[in-house]
XYZ file of C-alpha atoms in Angstrom:
425
model
C -66.622 26.410 -8.099
C -63.493 28.658 -8.307
C -61.634 26.498 -5.798
C -61.761 23.382 -7.968
C -59.328 24.597 -10.726
C -57.016 25.911 -8.025
C -57.027 22.607 -6.140
C -56.570 20.691 -9.388
C -53.606 22.817 -10.356
C -52.070 22.282 -6.916
C -52.454 18.492 -7.173
C -50.938 18.459 -10.641
C -47.937 20.564 -9.533
C -47.464 18.261 -6.548
C -47.519 15.134 -8.722
C -45.050 16.686 -11.155
C -42.738 17.610 -8.299
C -42.972 14.109 -6.868
C -42.092 12.693 -10.268
C -39.038 14.947 -10.487
C -37.920 13.971 -6.998
C -38.362 10.291 -7.753
C -36.286 10.585 -10.909
C -33.488 12.313 -8.977
C -33.544 9.539 -6.380
C -33.551 6.807 -9.040
C -30.617 8.445 -10.852
C -28.643 8.560 -7.613
C -29.391 4.880 -6.930
C -28.531 3.954 -10.540
C -25.153 5.691 -10.150
C -24.508 4.116 -6.751
C -24.476 7.563 -5.095
C -26.492 6.589 -2.031
C -24.128 7.151 0.889
C -24.030 10.652 2.493
C -20.479 11.791 3.168
C -21.085 13.343 6.585
C -23.832 14.605 8.840
C -27.201 14.119 7.134
C -30.958 13.918 7.832
C -32.957 10.801 8.559
C -36.735 11.218 8.252
C -39.199 9.542 10.628
C -41.863 8.667 8.082
C -44.503 8.146 10.772
C -43.990 11.675 12.063
C -43.504 13.380 8.659
C -46.570 15.393 7.590
C -45.342 15.958 4.033
C -45.402 19.758 4.232
C -42.158 20.173 2.277
C -40.670 22.715 4.672
C -37.445 20.708 4.820
C -37.220 20.539 1.047
C -37.593 24.291 0.719
C -35.097 24.991 3.561
C -32.236 23.012 2.059
C -29.809 25.497 0.459
C -28.228 22.818 -1.778
C -31.438 22.257 -3.737
C -33.071 18.886 -4.505
C -31.107 17.025 -1.797
C -34.392 16.326 -0.050
C -37.646 15.648 -1.919
C -41.262 14.633 -1.439
C -42.115 11.112 -2.620
C -45.568 9.654 -1.830
C -46.195 12.737 0.374
C -43.240 11.994 2.623
C -39.845 13.676 2.817
C -36.924 11.627 1.566
C -33.181 12.080 1.084
C -33.121 11.808 -2.724
C -29.569 12.884 -3.556
C -27.480 11.801 -0.544
C -23.965 12.577 -1.775
C -24.808 16.244 -2.245
C -25.806 16.683 1.410
C -23.113 18.521 3.350
C -24.828 18.705 6.717
C -26.345 22.194 6.701
C -28.995 21.037 9.184
C -31.489 23.620 7.919
C -33.963 20.830 7.164
C -34.174 19.762 10.811
C -34.677 23.338 11.991
C -37.439 23.894 9.441
C -39.458 20.727 10.186
C -42.618 21.670 12.148
C -43.249 18.025 13.123
C -39.760 17.314 14.541
C -39.562 14.381 12.121
C -35.890 14.838 11.173
C -32.789 13.627 12.969
C -29.230 14.480 11.946
C -26.896 11.478 12.045
C -23.439 10.284 10.974
C -23.043 7.213 8.775
C -25.642 4.725 7.689
C -26.517 1.159 8.609
C -24.295 -0.120 5.787
C -21.482 2.483 5.805
C -19.957 3.780 9.000
C -18.196 7.113 9.379
C -15.163 7.511 11.594
C -15.609 10.350 14.102
C -12.894 11.236 16.643
C -14.007 11.273 20.277
C -14.000 14.799 21.800
C -15.412 16.217 25.015
C -17.602 19.324 25.344
C -14.433 21.450 25.463
C -13.288 19.949 22.130
C -10.425 18.031 23.715
C -9.732 14.496 22.608
C -8.704 11.549 24.771
C -5.128 12.858 24.329
C -4.752 15.792 26.744
C -3.662 18.836 24.768
C -5.020 17.732 21.349
C -8.262 19.429 20.356
C -10.526 19.043 17.321
C -13.001 21.450 15.741
C -14.876 21.677 12.505
C -15.322 19.180 9.665
C -13.016 16.500 11.142
C -15.341 16.254 14.109
C -18.360 15.980 11.799
C -19.311 19.657 11.522
C -19.201 20.262 7.781
C -21.519 23.282 8.008
C -19.453 26.466 7.720
C -21.196 28.444 10.412
C -20.895 25.624 12.921
C -17.210 25.107 12.069
C -16.532 28.815 12.572
C -18.295 28.759 15.940
C -16.465 25.600 17.026
C -13.095 27.135 16.147
C -13.864 30.156 18.281
C -15.174 28.050 21.217
C -12.227 25.674 21.074
C -9.821 28.583 21.517
C -11.850 29.661 24.539
C -11.190 26.231 26.091
C -7.531 26.371 25.170
C -7.067 29.871 26.561
C -8.555 28.716 29.864
C -6.182 25.763 29.947
C -3.070 27.862 29.184
C -3.549 30.089 32.248
C -1.714 27.563 34.436
C 1.111 27.011 31.955
C 4.674 28.049 32.601
C 6.273 29.744 29.664
C 8.940 27.694 27.926
C 11.496 29.080 25.498
C 11.118 27.841 21.915
C 7.672 26.360 22.597
C 4.432 27.717 21.166
C 1.259 27.816 23.159
C -0.599 26.329 20.231
C -0.288 24.974 16.707
C -3.480 25.097 14.631
C -3.538 22.578 11.785
C -5.795 23.676 8.932
C -6.966 27.010 7.562
C -10.543 26.194 6.632
C -13.538 27.760 8.404
C -12.713 26.343 11.841
C -8.980 27.018 11.470
C -9.476 30.597 10.317
C -11.860 31.352 13.179
C -9.520 29.680 15.677
C -6.516 31.566 14.306
C -8.272 34.929 14.630
C -9.459 34.073 18.156
C -5.954 32.943 19.176
C -4.537 36.172 17.800
C -7.013 38.179 19.862
C -6.197 36.170 22.981
C -2.478 36.850 22.637
C -1.450 33.204 22.298
C 1.911 32.311 20.835
C 0.730 30.170 17.917
C 1.152 29.282 14.266
C -1.344 27.897 11.781
C -0.251 25.293 9.236
C -2.221 24.625 6.058
C -1.263 22.018 3.488
C -3.086 23.855 0.680
C -4.549 27.391 0.538
C -6.781 29.555 2.661
C -10.305 28.211 2.930
C -9.710 24.480 3.203
C -12.577 22.487 1.746
C -14.427 25.682 0.793
C -11.599 26.566 -1.613
C -12.434 23.355 -3.485
C -16.069 24.262 -4.025
C -17.140 24.866 -7.648
C -16.974 28.478 -8.840
C -19.963 30.517 -7.696
C -21.244 27.923 -5.220
C -23.282 29.346 -2.338
C -21.093 28.741 0.681
C -22.970 30.074 3.685
C -26.619 30.322 4.528
C -26.797 31.879 7.998
C -25.206 34.787 9.880
C -22.125 33.961 11.978
C -19.630 35.897 14.106
C -16.051 35.824 12.864
C -13.434 36.777 15.512
C -11.692 40.024 14.685
C -14.327 40.946 12.109
C -17.732 40.744 13.741
C -20.987 39.475 12.288
C -21.041 38.096 8.786
C -24.639 39.147 8.462
C -25.805 37.553 5.278
C -27.629 34.331 4.485
C -26.041 33.648 1.107
C -22.518 34.320 -0.051
C -20.535 32.752 -2.876
C -17.361 30.821 -2.344
C -15.330 33.638 -3.959
C -16.870 36.343 -1.757
C -16.263 34.316 1.391
C -12.642 33.536 0.523
C -12.183 37.230 -0.202
C -13.527 38.221 3.224
C -11.318 35.630 4.959
C -8.219 36.801 3.025
C -8.855 40.418 3.958
C -9.466 39.713 7.657
C -6.536 37.291 8.022
C -4.218 39.688 6.232
C -5.197 42.713 8.271
C -4.892 40.772 11.521
C -1.404 39.504 10.564
C -2.298 35.912 11.396
C 0.757 33.640 11.006
C -0.318 30.956 8.496
C 2.183 28.703 6.758
C 0.657 27.555 3.458
C 1.615 24.550 1.305
C 3.026 22.797 4.382
C 1.674 19.447 5.470
C 1.813 18.060 9.005
C 3.212 14.529 8.840
C 3.282 13.427 12.445
C 2.391 14.509 15.947
C 4.499 13.097 18.823
C 3.760 13.654 22.530
C 6.682 14.897 24.654
C 7.097 15.271 28.402
C 5.702 18.771 27.935
C 3.564 19.395 24.866
C 4.103 17.930 21.399
C 6.494 17.792 18.477
C 4.784 18.607 15.184
C 6.704 17.313 12.184
C 5.899 18.869 8.821
C 7.439 18.377 5.422
C 9.718 21.346 6.124
C 10.484 21.498 9.843
C 9.655 20.439 13.421
C 7.685 22.680 15.777
C 7.070 22.338 19.504
C 3.794 23.394 21.135
C 1.910 22.916 24.349
C -1.350 22.199 22.538
C -2.666 21.361 19.100
C -5.993 22.204 17.486
C -6.801 19.939 14.508
C -9.115 21.894 12.218
C -8.557 19.741 9.124
C -11.084 18.442 6.625
C -12.203 14.830 6.496
C -10.769 14.413 3.022
C -8.136 17.106 2.915
C -5.345 14.822 1.734
C -5.733 13.823 -1.925
C -5.485 10.178 -2.873
C -2.376 9.728 -4.984
C -1.573 7.347 -7.825
C 1.734 6.194 -6.282
C 3.498 6.028 -9.632
C 6.949 7.311 -10.749
C 6.984 10.978 -11.703
C 3.962 11.917 -9.632
C 6.052 14.424 -7.636
C 6.385 16.698 -10.649
C 4.807 20.197 -10.532
C 2.730 19.309 -13.623
C 0.616 16.982 -11.432
C -2.250 18.535 -9.428
C -5.225 17.078 -7.555
C -8.025 19.462 -8.433
C -9.010 21.753 -11.292
C -9.029 25.377 -10.166
C -8.962 27.596 -13.258
C -9.419 25.822 -16.621
C -8.159 28.935 -18.468
C -4.604 28.269 -17.344
C -4.471 25.214 -19.601
C -4.779 27.003 -22.972
C -2.934 25.065 -25.666
C -1.983 22.180 -23.351
C -2.273 18.381 -23.556
C -4.043 17.303 -20.377
C -4.666 13.937 -18.773
C -7.522 13.739 -16.252
C -7.447 10.649 -14.025
C -10.534 9.372 -12.207
C -13.891 7.687 -12.558
C -16.264 9.915 -10.612
C -18.156 13.115 -11.209
C -15.219 15.371 -10.311
C -13.009 13.786 -13.012
C -15.717 13.930 -15.671
C -16.648 17.504 -14.783
C -12.959 18.530 -14.957
C -12.646 16.985 -18.419
C -15.819 18.660 -19.608
C -14.642 22.078 -18.311
C -11.283 21.733 -20.067
C -12.873 20.985 -23.457
C -14.023 24.585 -23.713
C -10.497 25.944 -23.245
C -8.944 26.886 -26.594
C -6.484 24.508 -28.239
C -6.544 21.908 -25.463
C -6.252 18.147 -25.926
C -8.156 16.336 -23.199
C -7.763 12.659 -22.308
C -9.824 11.064 -19.521
C -8.565 7.775 -18.061
C -10.244 5.453 -15.575
C -9.249 2.102 -14.098
C -12.808 0.788 -14.355
C -14.597 -0.286 -17.492
C -17.457 2.174 -16.976
C -18.204 5.400 -15.122
C -20.799 3.652 -12.974
C -20.449 5.999 -9.989
C -21.052 9.200 -11.911
C -24.314 11.024 -12.443
C -26.348 10.264 -15.498
C -26.144 13.856 -16.795
C -22.346 13.803 -16.602
C -22.130 10.396 -18.288
C -24.390 11.586 -21.069
C -22.379 14.780 -21.670
C -19.162 12.815 -21.628
C -20.490 10.342 -24.180
C -21.463 13.190 -26.474
C -18.038 14.816 -26.263
C -16.279 11.473 -26.762
C -18.441 10.733 -29.811
C -17.599 14.104 -31.315
C -13.878 13.563 -30.730
C -13.493 16.434 -28.280
C -12.459 14.109 -25.384
C -10.388 10.932 -25.662
C -11.710 8.471 -23.126
C -9.715 5.414 -22.031
C -11.418 3.097 -19.603
C -9.848 -0.048 -18.094
C -6.560 1.882 -18.112
C -3.910 2.523 -15.418
C -1.234 5.198 -15.219
C 2.178 3.540 -15.110
C 4.526 6.531 -15.124
C 4.354 10.321 -15.479
C 7.199 11.703 -17.564
C 8.195 15.254 -18.378
C 6.427 15.355 -21.774
C 4.346 12.161 -21.766
C 2.442 9.685 -19.612
C 2.774 5.902 -19.840
C -0.528 3.995 -19.687
C -1.449 0.318 -19.621
C -4.610 -1.676 -20.332
C -5.602 -5.134 -21.501
C -4.157 -4.352 -24.966
C -0.709 -3.472 -23.659
C 1.254 -0.325 -22.822
C 1.739 2.945 -24.652
C 2.626 6.596 -24.008
C 0.669 9.727 -24.881
C 1.959 13.304 -25.174
C 1.272 15.258 -22.031
C 1.769 18.649 -20.426
C -0.345 18.373 -17.342
C -1.995 15.692 -15.161
C -5.091 16.317 -13.022
C -5.804 13.500 -10.583
C -9.408 13.361 -9.352
C -9.348 10.255 -7.239
C -10.908 11.533 -4.014
C -9.273 12.032 -0.657
C -7.839 9.983 2.132
C -9.538 9.991 5.531
C -7.085 11.054 8.254
C -7.911 8.102 10.493
C -4.348 6.691 10.416
C -2.946 10.132 11.210
C -5.234 10.501 14.203
C -4.579 7.024 15.555
C -0.795 7.484 15.227
C -1.186 10.579 17.439
C -3.170 8.436 19.933
C -6.580 9.997 19.244
C -9.415 7.537 19.620
C -11.867 7.212 16.703
C -15.401 5.853 16.841
C -17.244 4.447 13.830
C -20.851 5.580 13.716
C -23.545 3.754 11.800
C -26.499 6.125 11.467
C -26.169 7.753 14.900
C -25.154 11.052 16.456
């Protein structure tokens, strides 16, 4: 019967795929990478029909898998909340939630108009849980609609802006363009560069998977675009619109006044009737808090490895981002790469990265120092300490890959209420 070989081939392929998905899940469990960082799917196994539509729909690849003919979140930390899996499921077996039963996620409370419990402070985008680019862009635009409606009853005040937008990621860019179109007196403040979290994506990463309308530009009518292409579009649109964005400026504190707010940055104090927070959930890097860390030689992410030709580099961190930075730097000519980690093992990194690191350490291409702390960063060296004592190594640059700090304290200081969610919307 002709159908028998076909059916047999199908079953074999399905078993092989299930084996691959199980190995990915086991590797994530082995590395302790089991907690999704934001919005993520939960599968109702009783309702799941095992069709694999959710697996195929996920643009990140191998985040969801089929194990024992049921869909499963097999690589949780790589899920960034696209939501395409839920839309693709024909059995309505997928819910999108924040947090898990063991690890809560802090989400600020906002109303349908994006306003928090503090009148005049609004939130849109990743901070509110919407990590998906198209949703963040749409939220930024909608939030400005709410703010424009609220400003109609305002009396103009000299020296006071209608709005300060904090953050120039997807939500902040969209909001800035919409505010420009609406004629608001506003300024956007970004502690880093245009693009926010997207600018931190690896080179070539697919950054958008559905069409979306960008104020002042129109429809971005493509399903896949690389990080570089998207940043290029945003740069062009923002530049042509003349949007006032202050880069490399961090907001330190928001203080309510009798009318509006004072917004203190590292450089100045602004006054505005309203504030839109369009910041990332981990936009502020975790620092080492050691002497010398304020030097320009210290950065908190690797952008272009090629700029480190002929340099002595120290990478600090114990996760995948630190290991991947060290691996990328090895291929730069005439570099000396040292990787240091407080822990005794890289037990929260992926198996593939740990294996590659071990190979490079064994061949002498990377110097790896575990159980080691940074004591001081000097102009031409770094002081380190471990159980064996203290020493200093020659150094030109330090790259700290220690994750980011959730802005919960910043929000609470401004009076914004935060709710911890454990596996719920």
